[in-house]
PDB file of C-alpha atoms (C1' of nucleotides) in Angstrom:
ATOM      1  CA  MET A   1    -127.109 -77.452  88.215  1.00 48.00           C
ATOM      2  CA  GLU A   2    -129.790 -77.532  85.007  1.00 52.00           C
ATOM      3  CA  GLN A   3    -130.101 -74.057  83.456  1.00 52.00           C
ATOM      4  CA  PRO A   4    -133.433 -72.799  83.629  1.00 57.00           C
ATOM      5  CA  GLU A   5    -133.793 -73.152  79.785  1.00 65.00           C
ATOM      6  CA  ARG A   6    -134.237 -69.848  77.968  1.00 72.00           C
ATOM      7  CA  LYS A   7    -136.803 -69.414  75.804  1.00 81.00           C
ATOM      8  CA  ARG A   8    -135.569 -68.891  71.946  1.00 89.00           C
ATOM      9  CA  ASN A   9    -136.907 -66.681  69.303  1.00 94.00           C
ATOM     10  CA  TYR A  10    -136.385 -67.634  65.353  1.00 96.00           C
ATOM     11  CA  SER A  11    -133.488 -65.576  63.815  1.00 97.00           C
ATOM     12  CA  ARG A  12    -132.641 -65.585  60.242  1.00 97.00           C
ATOM     13  CA  LYS A  13    -128.893 -65.045  61.295  1.00 98.00           C
ATOM     14  CA  ARG A  14    -128.422 -67.448  63.451  1.00 98.00           C
ATOM     15  CA  GLU A  15    -129.842 -69.934  61.190  1.00 98.00           C
ATOM     16  CA  ALA A  16    -127.676 -68.795  58.685  1.00 98.00           C
ATOM     17  CA  ILE A  17    -124.363 -68.704  61.380  1.00 98.00           C
ATOM     18  CA  LEU A  18    -125.334 -72.722  61.769  1.00 98.00           C
ATOM     19  CA  GLY A  19    -125.542 -73.551  58.283  1.00 98.00           C
ATOM     20  CA  ALA A  20    -122.074 -71.794  57.476  1.00 98.00           C
ATOM     21  CA  VAL A  21    -120.575 -73.735  59.993  1.00 98.00           C
ATOM     22  CA  ARG A  22    -122.269 -77.163  59.104  1.00 98.00           C
ATOM     23  CA  SER A  23    -121.731 -76.148  55.158  1.00 98.00           C
ATOM     24  CA  THR A  24    -118.042 -76.894  55.465  1.00 98.00           C
ATOM     25  CA  THR A  25    -115.497 -79.173  56.645  1.00 97.00           C
ATOM     26  CA  CYS A  26    -112.699 -77.058  56.914  1.00 97.00           C
ATOM     27  CA  HIS A  27    -113.636 -76.404  60.867  1.00 98.00           C
ATOM     28  CA  PRO A  28    -113.909 -72.837  60.631  1.00 98.00           C
ATOM     29  CA  THR A  29    -113.272 -70.042  62.857  1.00 98.00           C
ATOM     30  CA  ALA A  30    -115.734 -67.220  64.341  1.00 98.00           C
ATOM     31  CA  GLU A  31    -113.929 -64.902  62.032  1.00 98.00           C
ATOM     32  CA  TRP A  32    -114.804 -67.415  58.919  1.00 98.00           C
ATOM     33  CA  VAL A  33    -118.053 -67.516  59.504  1.00 98.00           C
ATOM     34  CA  TYR A  34    -118.402 -63.688  59.751  1.00 98.00           C
ATOM     35  CA  ARG A  35    -116.450 -63.261  56.084  1.00 98.00           C
ATOM     36  CA  THR A  36    -118.480 -65.554  54.672  1.00 98.00           C
ATOM     37  CA  LEU A  37    -121.774 -64.479  55.599  1.00 98.00           C
ATOM     38  CA  LYS A  38    -121.297 -60.604  55.459  1.00 97.00           C
ATOM     39  CA  PRO A  39    -121.969 -60.044  51.752  1.00 97.00           C
ATOM     40  CA  ASP A  40    -125.220 -61.529  52.196  1.00 97.00           C
ATOM     41  CA  TYR A  41    -125.825 -59.986  55.719  1.00 97.00           C
ATOM     42  CA  PRO A  42    -124.077 -57.093  54.954  1.00 97.00           C
ATOM     43  CA  ASP A  43    -125.338 -55.468  58.824  1.00 96.00           C
ATOM     44  CA  LEU A  44    -124.087 -58.660  60.446  1.00 98.00           C
ATOM     45  CA  SER A  45    -121.712 -58.250  63.423  1.00 98.00           C
ATOM     46  CA  LEU A  46    -118.830 -60.322  64.720  1.00 98.00           C
ATOM     47  CA  GLY A  47    -120.435 -60.066  68.219  1.00 98.00           C
ATOM     48  CA  THR A  48    -123.066 -61.794  67.007  1.00 98.00           C
ATOM     49  CA  VAL A  49    -121.545 -64.534  65.240  1.00 98.00           C
ATOM     50  CA  TYR A  50    -119.674 -65.292  68.484  1.00 98.00           C
ATOM     51  CA  ARG A  51    -122.780 -64.793  70.607  1.00 98.00           C
ATOM     52  CA  ASN A  52    -123.989 -67.766  68.358  1.00 98.00           C
ATOM     53  CA  LEU A  53    -121.595 -69.828  68.219  1.00 98.00           C
ATOM     54  CA  THR A  54    -120.968 -69.878  71.980  1.00 98.00           C
ATOM     55  CA  GLN A  55    -124.433 -70.538  72.393  1.00 97.00           C
ATOM     56  CA  PHE A  56    -124.342 -73.665  69.854  1.00 98.00           C
ATOM     57  CA  LYS A  57    -121.448 -74.898  71.293  1.00 97.00           C
ATOM     58  CA  ASN A  58    -123.447 -74.989  74.974  1.00 95.00           C
ATOM     59  CA  ASP A  59    -126.523 -76.515  73.509  1.00 95.00           C
ATOM     60  CA  GLY A  60    -124.058 -79.269  71.757  1.00 95.00           C
ATOM     61  CA  VAL A  61    -125.229 -78.361  68.580  1.00 96.00           C
ATOM     62  CA  ILE A  62    -122.037 -77.964  67.026  1.00 97.00           C
ATOM     63  CA  ALA A  63    -118.488 -78.977  68.389  1.00 96.00           C
ATOM     64  CA  SER A  64    -115.184 -76.885  69.267  1.00 96.00           C
ATOM     65  CA  LEU A  65    -111.864 -78.274  68.311  1.00 95.00           C
ATOM     66  CA  GLY A  66    -110.196 -75.857  70.904  1.00 95.00           C
ATOM     67  CA  THR A  67    -107.876 -73.380  69.753  1.00 96.00           C
ATOM     68  CA  VAL A  68    -105.572 -73.689  66.777  1.00 96.00           C
ATOM     69  CA  GLY A  69    -102.970 -70.805  65.877  1.00 93.00           C
ATOM     70  CA  GLY A  70    -104.811 -68.369  68.578  1.00 95.00           C
ATOM     71  CA  GLN A  71    -108.574 -68.890  67.230  1.00 97.00           C
ATOM     72  CA  GLU A  72    -110.926 -71.389  68.043  1.00 98.00           C
ATOM     73  CA  ARG A  73    -112.081 -73.694  65.446  1.00 98.00           C
ATOM     74  CA  TYR A  74    -115.881 -75.123  65.355  1.00 98.00           C
ATOM     75  CA  ASP A  75    -116.882 -78.315  63.847  1.00 98.00           C
ATOM     76  CA  GLY A  76    -120.556 -78.816  62.577  1.00 97.00           C
ATOM     77  CA  ASN A  77    -119.881 -82.592  62.845  1.00 96.00           C
ATOM     78  CA  VAL A  78    -120.935 -83.440  66.101  1.00 94.00           C
ATOM     79  CA  MET A  79    -120.060 -87.154  65.676  1.00 91.00           C
ATOM     80  CA  PRO A  80    -116.499 -87.546  67.487  1.00 86.00           C
ATOM     81  CA  HIS A  81    -114.326 -88.175  64.892  1.00 92.00           C
ATOM     82  CA  THR A  82    -109.980 -87.414  64.973  1.00 96.00           C
ATOM     83  CA  HIS A  83    -108.674 -84.525  63.295  1.00 97.00           C
ATOM     84  CA  PHE A  84    -105.152 -83.541  61.913  1.00 97.00           C
ATOM     85  CA  VAL A  85    -103.902 -80.274  62.425  1.00 97.00           C
ATOM     86  CA  CYS A  86    -100.882 -78.781  59.866  1.00 96.00           C
ATOM     87  CA  SER A  87     -98.362 -77.069  62.179  1.00 91.00           C
ATOM     88  CA  VAL A  88     -97.778 -74.939  59.018  1.00 91.00           C
ATOM     89  CA  CYS A  89    -100.981 -73.477  57.106  1.00 93.00           C
ATOM     90  CA  HIS A  90    -103.125 -74.893  60.768  1.00 94.00           C
ATOM     91  CA  ALA A  91    -105.677 -76.583  58.196  1.00 96.00           C
ATOM     92  CA  VAL A  92    -107.758 -79.000  60.365  1.00 97.00           C
ATOM     93  CA  LEU A  93    -108.612 -82.216  58.125  1.00 97.00           C
ATOM     94  CA  ASP A  94    -110.739 -85.082  59.124  1.00 96.00           C
ATOM     95  CA  VAL A  95    -109.658 -88.508  59.790  1.00 95.00           C
ATOM     96  CA  PRO A  96    -111.605 -91.566  59.176  1.00 89.00           C
ATOM     97  CA  GLY A  97    -111.206 -93.840  61.310  1.00 85.00           C
ATOM     98  CA  ASP A  98    -111.400 -94.746  65.490  1.00 86.00           C
ATOM     99  CA  PHE A  99    -108.082 -94.387  67.471  1.00 93.00           C
ATOM    100  CA  VAL A 100    -109.075 -95.070  71.139  1.00 93.00           C
ATOM    101  CA  SER A 101    -110.708 -98.120  72.654  1.00 91.00           C
ATOM    102  CA  SER A 102    -113.991 -97.067  74.644  1.00 91.00           C
ATOM    103  CA  ARG A 103    -112.879-100.243  76.789  1.00 93.00           C
ATOM    104  CA  GLN A 104    -109.665 -98.305  77.747  1.00 94.00           C
ATOM    105  CA  VAL A 105    -111.417 -95.415  78.770  1.00 95.00           C
ATOM    106  CA  GLU A 106    -113.431 -96.990  80.737  1.00 95.00           C
ATOM    107  CA  GLU A 107    -111.159 -98.893  82.621  1.00 96.00           C
ATOM    108  CA  THR A 108    -109.193 -95.395  83.161  1.00 96.00           C
ATOM    109  CA  ALA A 109    -112.436 -93.323  84.164  1.00 97.00           C
ATOM    110  CA  SER A 110    -113.107 -95.873  87.050  1.00 96.00           C
ATOM    111  CA  ARG A 111    -109.415 -96.442  88.010  1.00 96.00           C
ATOM    112  CA  MET A 112    -108.863 -92.844  88.591  1.00 96.00           C
ATOM    113  CA  GLY A 113    -112.192 -92.111  90.003  1.00 96.00           C
ATOM    114  CA  LEU A 114    -113.483 -89.237  87.155  1.00 96.00           C
ATOM    115  CA  ARG A 115    -115.904 -89.158  84.755  1.00 96.00           C
ATOM    116  CA  ILE A 116    -115.048 -89.213  81.003  1.00 96.00           C
ATOM    117  CA  ASP A 117    -117.293 -87.347  78.809  1.00 93.00           C
ATOM    118  CA  SER A 118    -115.335 -87.252  75.537  1.00 91.00           C
ATOM    119  CA  SER A 119    -111.912 -88.764  74.187  1.00 92.00           C
ATOM    120  CA  ASP A 120    -110.526 -86.141  71.313  1.00 92.00           C
ATOM    121  CA  VAL A 121    -107.604 -87.435  69.399  1.00 95.00           C
ATOM    122  CA  MET A 122    -105.203 -84.678  67.513  1.00 95.00           C
ATOM    123  CA  LEU A 123    -102.754 -85.805  65.025  1.00 95.00           C
ATOM    124  CA  ARG A 124    -100.177 -83.050  64.321  1.00 94.00           C
ATOM    125  CA  GLY A 125     -97.749 -82.738  61.413  1.00 95.00           C
ATOM    126  CA  VAL A 126     -97.847 -80.862  57.792  1.00 95.00           C
ATOM    127  CA  CYS A 127    -100.208 -81.605  55.536  1.00 96.00           C
ATOM    128  CA  GLY A 128    -100.023 -82.564  51.907  1.00 96.00           C
ATOM    129  CA  LYS A 129    -100.049 -79.351  50.352  1.00 95.00           C
ATOM    130  CA  CYS A 130     -97.358 -77.832  52.668  1.00 94.00           C
ATOM    131  CA  LEU A 131     -95.115 -80.826  52.482  1.00 94.00           C
ATOM    132  CA  LYS A 132     -95.226 -80.071  48.357  1.00 94.00           C
ATOM    133  CA  LYS A 133     -94.346 -76.556  48.822  1.00 88.00           C
ATOM    134  CA  GLN A 134     -91.606 -77.059  51.488  1.00 80.00           C
ATOM    135  CA  LYS A 135     -89.865 -79.510  48.991  1.00 75.00           C
TER     136      LYS A 135
ATOM    137  CA  MET B   1     -85.641 -73.869  55.951  1.00 45.00           C
ATOM    138  CA  GLU B   2     -83.442 -74.523  59.129  1.00 49.00           C
ATOM    139  CA  GLN B   3     -83.123 -71.593  61.851  1.00 50.00           C
ATOM    140  CA  PRO B   4     -79.414 -70.001  61.852  1.00 55.00           C
ATOM    141  CA  GLU B   5     -78.947 -71.480  65.096  1.00 64.00           C
ATOM    142  CA  ARG B   6     -78.774 -68.406  67.801  1.00 71.00           C
ATOM    143  CA  LYS B   7     -76.357 -68.388  70.401  1.00 79.00           C
ATOM    144  CA  ARG B   8     -78.049 -68.639  73.905  1.00 86.00           C
ATOM    145  CA  ASN B   9     -76.126 -67.107  76.989  1.00 93.00           C
ATOM    146  CA  TYR B  10     -76.775 -68.359  80.687  1.00 96.00           C
ATOM    147  CA  SER B  11     -79.425 -67.152  82.854  1.00 97.00           C
ATOM    148  CA  ARG B  12     -80.478 -67.792  85.989  1.00 97.00           C
ATOM    149  CA  LYS B  13     -84.118 -66.649  85.528  1.00 98.00           C
ATOM    150  CA  ARG B  14     -84.360 -69.268  82.321  1.00 98.00           C
ATOM    151  CA  GLU B  15     -83.120 -72.216  84.244  1.00 98.00           C
ATOM    152  CA  ALA B  16     -85.849 -70.767  86.842  1.00 98.00           C
ATOM    153  CA  ILE B  17     -88.414 -71.241  84.725  1.00 98.00           C
ATOM    154  CA  LEU B  18     -87.431 -74.342  83.225  1.00 98.00           C
ATOM    155  CA  GLY B  19     -87.006 -76.057  86.421  1.00 98.00           C
ATOM    156  CA  ALA B  20     -90.340 -74.513  87.502  1.00 98.00           C
ATOM    157  CA  VAL B  21     -91.887 -76.242  84.937  1.00 98.00           C
ATOM    158  CA  ARG B  22     -90.353 -79.085  85.501  1.00 98.00           C
ATOM    159  CA  SER B  23     -90.839 -79.343  88.912  1.00 97.00           C
ATOM    160  CA  THR B  24     -94.637 -79.604  88.691  1.00 98.00           C
ATOM    161  CA  THR B  25     -96.991 -82.251  87.315  1.00 97.00           C
ATOM    162  CA  CYS B  26    -100.012 -79.414  87.023  1.00 97.00           C
ATOM    163  CA  HIS B  27     -99.303 -78.101  83.376  1.00 98.00           C
ATOM    164  CA  PRO B  28     -98.882 -75.111  84.460  1.00 98.00           C
ATOM    165  CA  THR B  29     -99.602 -71.738  82.770  1.00 98.00           C
ATOM    166  CA  ALA B  30     -97.393 -68.570  82.116  1.00 98.00           C
ATOM    167  CA  GLU B  31     -98.893 -67.278  84.839  1.00 98.00           C
ATOM    168  CA  TRP B  32     -98.482 -69.794  86.915  1.00 98.00           C
ATOM    169  CA  VAL B  33     -94.717 -69.994  86.525  1.00 98.00           C
ATOM    170  CA  TYR B  34     -94.525 -66.083  87.186  1.00 98.00           C
ATOM    171  CA  ARG B  35     -96.692 -66.003  90.340  1.00 98.00           C
ATOM    172  CA  THR B  36     -94.176 -69.300  91.643  1.00 98.00           C
ATOM    173  CA  LEU B  37     -90.803 -67.553  90.703  1.00 98.00           C
ATOM    174  CA  LYS B  38     -91.759 -63.823  91.679  1.00 97.00           C
ATOM    175  CA  PRO B  39     -91.218 -64.453  95.436  1.00 97.00           C
ATOM    176  CA  ASP B  40     -87.522 -65.609  94.474  1.00 97.00           C
ATOM    177  CA  TYR B  41     -87.169 -63.446  91.758  1.00 97.00           C
ATOM    178  CA  PRO B  42     -88.549 -59.938  92.786  1.00 96.00           C
ATOM    179  CA  ASP B  43     -87.773 -58.321  89.660  1.00 96.00           C
ATOM    180  CA  LEU B  44     -89.100 -61.087  87.194  1.00 98.00           C
ATOM    181  CA  SER B  45     -91.362 -59.674  84.388  1.00 98.00           C
ATOM    182  CA  LEU B  46     -94.023 -61.829  82.735  1.00 98.00           C
ATOM    183  CA  GLY B  47     -93.047 -60.745  79.193  1.00 98.00           C
ATOM    184  CA  THR B  48     -89.580 -62.853  79.933  1.00 98.00           C
ATOM    185  CA  VAL B  49     -91.808 -65.656  81.448  1.00 98.00           C
ATOM    186  CA  TYR B  50     -93.568 -66.003  77.929  1.00 98.00           C
ATOM    187  CA  ARG B  51     -90.348 -65.421  76.137  1.00 98.00           C
ATOM    188  CA  ASN B  52     -88.915 -68.361  77.331  1.00 98.00           C
ATOM    189  CA  LEU B  53     -91.759 -70.475  77.675  1.00 98.00           C
ATOM    190  CA  THR B  54     -92.200 -69.800  73.911  1.00 98.00           C
ATOM    191  CA  GLN B  55     -88.510 -70.575  73.171  1.00 97.00           C
ATOM    192  CA  PHE B  56     -88.771 -73.941  75.340  1.00 98.00           C
ATOM    193  CA  LYS B  57     -91.359 -75.220  72.926  1.00 97.00           C
ATOM    194  CA  ASN B  58     -89.900 -74.364  70.209  1.00 95.00           C
ATOM    195  CA  ASP B  59     -86.696 -76.124  71.148  1.00 95.00           C
ATOM    196  CA  GLY B  60     -88.605 -78.851  72.135  1.00 95.00           C
ATOM    197  CA  VAL B  61     -87.646 -78.785  75.541  1.00 96.00           C
ATOM    198  CA  ILE B  62     -90.970 -78.345  76.964  1.00 97.00           C
ATOM    199  CA  ALA B  63     -94.449 -79.368  75.230  1.00 96.00           C
ATOM    200  CA  SER B  64     -97.531 -77.283  75.164  1.00 96.00           C
ATOM    201  CA  LEU B  65    -100.939 -78.737  75.783  1.00 95.00           C
ATOM    202  CA  GLY B  66    -102.546 -75.712  73.962  1.00 95.00           C
ATOM    203  CA  THR B  67    -105.120 -73.847  75.272  1.00 96.00           C
ATOM    204  CA  VAL B  68    -107.720 -74.817  78.166  1.00 96.00           C
ATOM    205  CA  GLY B  69    -109.762 -71.979  79.618  1.00 93.00           C
ATOM    206  CA  GLY B  70    -108.144 -69.376  77.804  1.00 95.00           C
ATOM    207  CA  GLN B  71    -104.728 -70.072  78.857  1.00 97.00           C
ATOM    208  CA  GLU B  72    -101.976 -71.923  77.114  1.00 98.00           C
ATOM    209  CA  ARG B  73    -100.549 -75.171  79.434  1.00 98.00           C
ATOM    210  CA  TYR B  74     -97.190 -76.196  79.311  1.00 98.00           C
ATOM    211  CA  ASP B  75     -95.699 -79.665  80.090  1.00 98.00           C
ATOM    212  CA  GLY B  76     -92.310 -80.188  81.397  1.00 97.00           C
ATOM    213  CA  ASN B  77     -92.739 -84.039  80.392  1.00 96.00           C
ATOM    214  CA  VAL B  78     -92.021 -84.454  76.922  1.00 94.00           C
ATOM    215  CA  MET B  79     -92.254 -88.102  76.357  1.00 90.00           C
ATOM    216  CA  PRO B  80     -96.199 -88.100  74.458  1.00 84.00           C
ATOM    217  CA  HIS B  81     -98.813 -88.912  77.306  1.00 91.00           C
ATOM    218  CA  THR B  82    -102.457 -88.728  77.760  1.00 95.00           C
ATOM    219  CA  HIS B  83    -104.267 -85.777  79.387  1.00 97.00           C
ATOM    220  CA  PHE B  84    -107.778 -85.686  80.962  1.00 97.00           C
ATOM    221  CA  VAL B  85    -108.889 -81.855  81.574  1.00 96.00           C
ATOM    222  CA  CYS B  86    -111.707 -81.262  84.044  1.00 95.00           C
ATOM    223  CA  SER B  87    -114.312 -79.012  82.113  1.00 91.00           C
ATOM    224  CA  VAL B  88    -115.365 -77.783  85.895  1.00 91.00           C
ATOM    225  CA  CYS B  89    -112.092 -76.349  87.204  1.00 93.00           C
ATOM    226  CA  HIS B  90    -109.353 -76.831  84.256  1.00 93.00           C
ATOM    227  CA  ALA B  91    -107.054 -79.017  86.088  1.00 95.00           C
ATOM    228  CA  VAL B  92    -105.121 -81.203  83.995  1.00 97.00           C
ATOM    229  CA  LEU B  93    -104.242 -84.632  84.763  1.00 96.00           C
ATOM    230  CA  ASP B  94    -101.751 -87.092  83.161  1.00 96.00           C
ATOM    231  CA  VAL B  95    -103.191 -90.355  82.185  1.00 95.00           C
ATOM    232  CA  PRO B  96    -100.672 -93.540  82.310  1.00 89.00           C
ATOM    233  CA  GLY B  97    -101.266 -95.469  78.695  1.00 84.00           C
ATOM    234  CA  ASP B  98    -100.966 -95.532  75.216  1.00 86.00           C
ATOM    235  CA  PHE B  99    -104.245 -94.726  74.173  1.00 93.00           C
ATOM    236  CA  VAL B 100    -103.219 -94.780  69.867  1.00 93.00           C
ATOM    237  CA  SER B 101    -102.002 -97.384  67.669  1.00 91.00           C
ATOM    238  CA  SER B 102     -98.839 -96.177  66.162  1.00 91.00           C
ATOM    239  CA  ARG B 103     -99.402 -98.999  63.411  1.00 94.00           C
ATOM    240  CA  GLN B 104    -102.856 -96.869  63.041  1.00 94.00           C
ATOM    241  CA  VAL B 105    -101.048 -93.465  63.005  1.00 95.00           C
ATOM    242  CA  GLU B 106     -98.679 -94.364  60.183  1.00 95.00           C
ATOM    243  CA  GLU B 107    -101.044 -96.385  58.216  1.00 96.00           C
ATOM    244  CA  THR B 108    -103.179 -93.103  58.455  1.00 96.00           C
ATOM    245  CA  ALA B 109    -100.413 -90.561  57.158  1.00 97.00           C
ATOM    246  CA  SER B 110     -99.564 -92.781  54.092  1.00 96.00           C
ATOM    247  CA  ARG B 111    -103.046 -93.073  53.199  1.00 96.00           C
ATOM    248  CA  MET B 112    -103.670 -89.295  53.537  1.00 96.00           C
ATOM    249  CA  GLY B 113    -100.333 -88.168  52.215  1.00 96.00           C
ATOM    250  CA  LEU B 114     -99.161 -86.210  54.977  1.00 96.00           C
ATOM    251  CA  ARG B 115     -96.371 -86.446  57.648  1.00 96.00           C
ATOM    252  CA  ILE B 116     -97.406 -87.167  61.322  1.00 96.00           C
ATOM    253  CA  ASP B 117     -95.545 -85.494  63.454  1.00 93.00           C
ATOM    254  CA  SER B 118     -97.227 -85.930  67.131  1.00 91.00           C
ATOM    255  CA  SER B 119    -100.572 -87.763  68.169  1.00 93.00           C
ATOM    256  CA  ASP B 120    -102.212 -86.263  71.581  1.00 92.00           C
ATOM    257  CA  VAL B 121    -105.025 -87.666  72.998  1.00 95.00           C
ATOM    258  CA  MET B 122    -107.215 -85.528  75.178  1.00 95.00           C
ATOM    259  CA  LEU B 123    -110.013 -86.919  77.609  1.00 95.00           C
ATOM    260  CA  ARG B 124    -112.685 -84.561  79.022  1.00 94.00           C
ATOM    261  CA  GLY B 125    -114.849 -84.812  82.034  1.00 95.00           C
ATOM    262  CA  VAL B 126    -115.308 -83.701  85.600  1.00 95.00           C
ATOM    263  CA  CYS B 127    -112.818 -85.002  87.826  1.00 96.00           C
ATOM    264  CA  GLY B 128    -113.011 -86.783  90.987  1.00 96.00           C
ATOM    265  CA  LYS B 129    -112.714 -83.529  93.285  1.00 95.00           C
ATOM    266  CA  CYS B 130    -115.234 -81.534  91.364  1.00 94.00           C
ATOM    267  CA  LEU B 131    -117.470 -84.535  91.248  1.00 95.00           C
ATOM    268  CA  LYS B 132    -117.640 -84.684  95.190  1.00 95.00           C
ATOM    269  CA  LYS B 133    -118.592 -81.074  95.217  1.00 88.00           C
ATOM    270  CA  GLN B 134    -121.617 -81.519  92.785  1.00 81.00           C
ATOM    271  CA  LYS B 135    -123.268 -83.949  94.726  1.00 77.00           C
TER     272      LYS B 135
ATOM    273  C1'  DC C   1    -146.547 -55.241  74.728  1.00 96.74           C
ATOM    274  C1'  DT C   2    -143.243 -58.038  76.240  1.00 96.74           C
ATOM    275  C1'  DC C   3    -138.603 -60.174  75.792  1.00 96.74           C
ATOM    276  C1'  DC C   4    -135.033 -61.678  72.391  1.00 96.74           C
ATOM    277  C1'  DG C   5    -131.527 -60.830  69.161  1.00 96.74           C
ATOM    278  C1'  DT C   6    -128.528 -57.584  67.288  1.00 96.74           C
ATOM    279  C1'  DG C   7    -125.022 -53.748  65.845  1.00 96.74           C
ATOM    280  C1'  DC C   8    -121.875 -51.084  67.665  1.00 96.74           C
ATOM    281  C1'  DA C   9    -118.370 -49.915  70.507  1.00 96.74           C
ATOM    282  C1'  DA C  10    -115.894 -50.388  74.494  1.00 96.74           C
ATOM    283  C1'  DA C  11    -114.164 -53.311  77.860  1.00 96.74           C
ATOM    284  C1'  DT C  12    -111.416 -57.907  78.840  1.00 96.74           C
ATOM    285  C1'  DA C  13    -107.920 -61.213  78.750  1.00 96.74           C
ATOM    286  C1'  DC C  14    -103.846 -63.045  77.402  1.00 96.74           C
ATOM    287  C1'  DT C  15     -99.994 -62.794  74.804  1.00 96.74           C
ATOM    288  C1'  DT C  16     -96.275 -60.405  72.163  1.00 96.74           C
ATOM    289  C1'  DT C  17     -92.781 -56.772  71.285  1.00 96.74           C
ATOM    290  C1'  DG C  18     -90.010 -52.045  70.837  1.00 96.74           C
ATOM    291  C1'  DC C  19     -86.364 -50.058  73.250  1.00 96.74           C
ATOM    292  C1'  DA C  20     -82.791 -49.054  76.422  1.00 96.74           C
ATOM    293  C1'  DA C  21     -80.379 -50.755  80.110  1.00 96.74           C
ATOM    294  C1'  DA C  22     -77.908 -54.751  82.488  1.00 96.74           C
ATOM    295  C1'  DG C  23     -75.603 -59.168  82.198  1.00 96.74           C
ATOM    296  C1'  DC C  24     -72.877 -63.004  79.908  1.00 96.74           C
ATOM    297  C1'  DG C  25     -68.511 -64.519  77.719  1.00 96.74           C
TER     298       DG C  25
ATOM    299  C1'  DC D   1     -66.716 -55.136  74.124  1.00 96.74           C
ATOM    300  C1'  DG D   2     -70.527 -57.620  70.919  1.00 96.74           C
ATOM    301  C1'  DC D   3     -74.170 -59.847  71.410  1.00 96.74           C
ATOM    302  C1'  DT D   4     -77.939 -61.948  74.518  1.00 96.74           C
ATOM    303  C1'  DT D   5     -81.480 -61.264  78.029  1.00 96.74           C
ATOM    304  C1'  DT D   6     -84.774 -58.479  80.587  1.00 96.74           C
ATOM    305  C1'  DG D   7     -87.894 -55.249  82.682  1.00 96.74           C
ATOM    306  C1'  DC D   8     -91.344 -52.057  81.699  1.00 96.74           C
ATOM    307  C1'  DA D   9     -94.712 -50.344  79.277  1.00 96.74           C
ATOM    308  C1'  DA D  10     -97.268 -50.199  75.186  1.00 96.74           C
ATOM    309  C1'  DA D  11     -99.540 -52.366  71.420  1.00 96.74           C
ATOM    310  C1'  DG D  12    -101.814 -56.762  69.326  1.00 96.74           C
ATOM    311  C1'  DT D  13    -105.093 -60.383  68.955  1.00 96.74           C
ATOM    312  C1'  DA D  14    -109.128 -62.668  69.784  1.00 96.74           C
ATOM    313  C1'  DT D  15    -113.112 -62.505  72.711  1.00 96.74           C
ATOM    314  C1'  DT D  16    -116.986 -61.096  75.453  1.00 96.74           C
ATOM    315  C1'  DT D  17    -119.814 -57.550  77.323  1.00 96.74           C
ATOM    316  C1'  DG D  18    -123.148 -52.948  77.837  1.00 96.74           C
ATOM    317  C1'  DC D  19    -126.632 -50.862  76.240  1.00 96.74           C
ATOM    318  C1'  DA D  20    -130.289 -49.369  73.232  1.00 96.74           C
ATOM    319  C1'  DC D  21    -132.887 -49.910  69.426  1.00 96.74           C
ATOM    320  C1'  DG D  22    -135.619 -53.293  66.013  1.00 96.74           C
ATOM    321  C1'  DG D  23    -137.725 -57.893  65.552  1.00 96.74           C
ATOM    322  C1'  DA D  24    -140.495 -61.953  66.651  1.00 96.74           C
ATOM    323  C1'  DG D  25    -144.178 -63.760  68.992  1.00 96.74           C
TER     324       DG D  25
END
DNA sequence: CTCCGTGCAAATACTTTGCAAAGCG
DNA sequence: CGCTTTGCAAAGTATTTGCACGGAG
């Protein structure tokens, strides 16, 4: 079941990619990371960004929010928390507060005979900025 | 802001597509709908399935759970409810019970100055079937 | 020297779209 | 008939992968 645990060399670009994701709360896409780092790393390639993000995700170093508007969104904050997605501009915002009770989750797991590793709450609607524009 | 409201003709295939999504609790993909109906509608095309599912979704006749394992999953049950996704086989199961309090959602909306239209809870883990296989 | 990491481009996988033909009202 | 729906194939978009080369240990 366990992976053979690959050796991992140091890489300046990998560090930069991780740094970029951690430096923002905008829940970036691979494309965003690429465009952000490109000026400082002119020979960075999009493939490398994808490869590293996937690796970080598998290692649990960053989290994925799933796909929003066709693109996967990442999050440097691994602590589980709630997200709000604007259906107009696809912005993703952090929402403070716990929305699900762990008691209820545990109860569900045992009742249905499955293992629950995480619970994500996704709120959908229109963000303040887009509400203004619409009026 | 409102769409001009298009006229809609009857179509046997469209009805079949809606029926297929409503007939199952497996939260199907476009591909699944296509393969299910193909025997009875030999000249059905995948593009038509996609076009109609998108339309149903926009009309609020069916719901989308977002992308799981690279494919969009639909749900004929429009009533908001909780889902569990198996990270091994990508099965999606319905989970009975309310996980978020509407009071908390409303409070969040007003505090953050945004409009919240829906709240989805997604539980992730391993389903009973896959747990057995793994042991 | 021996693997690991990367650029680049080609390959995938899913979904959308243009267009001409067939269907509903 | 006029407008809608569809099949088909081509185009699009986001992501993954093969390979040869430069880099870390």
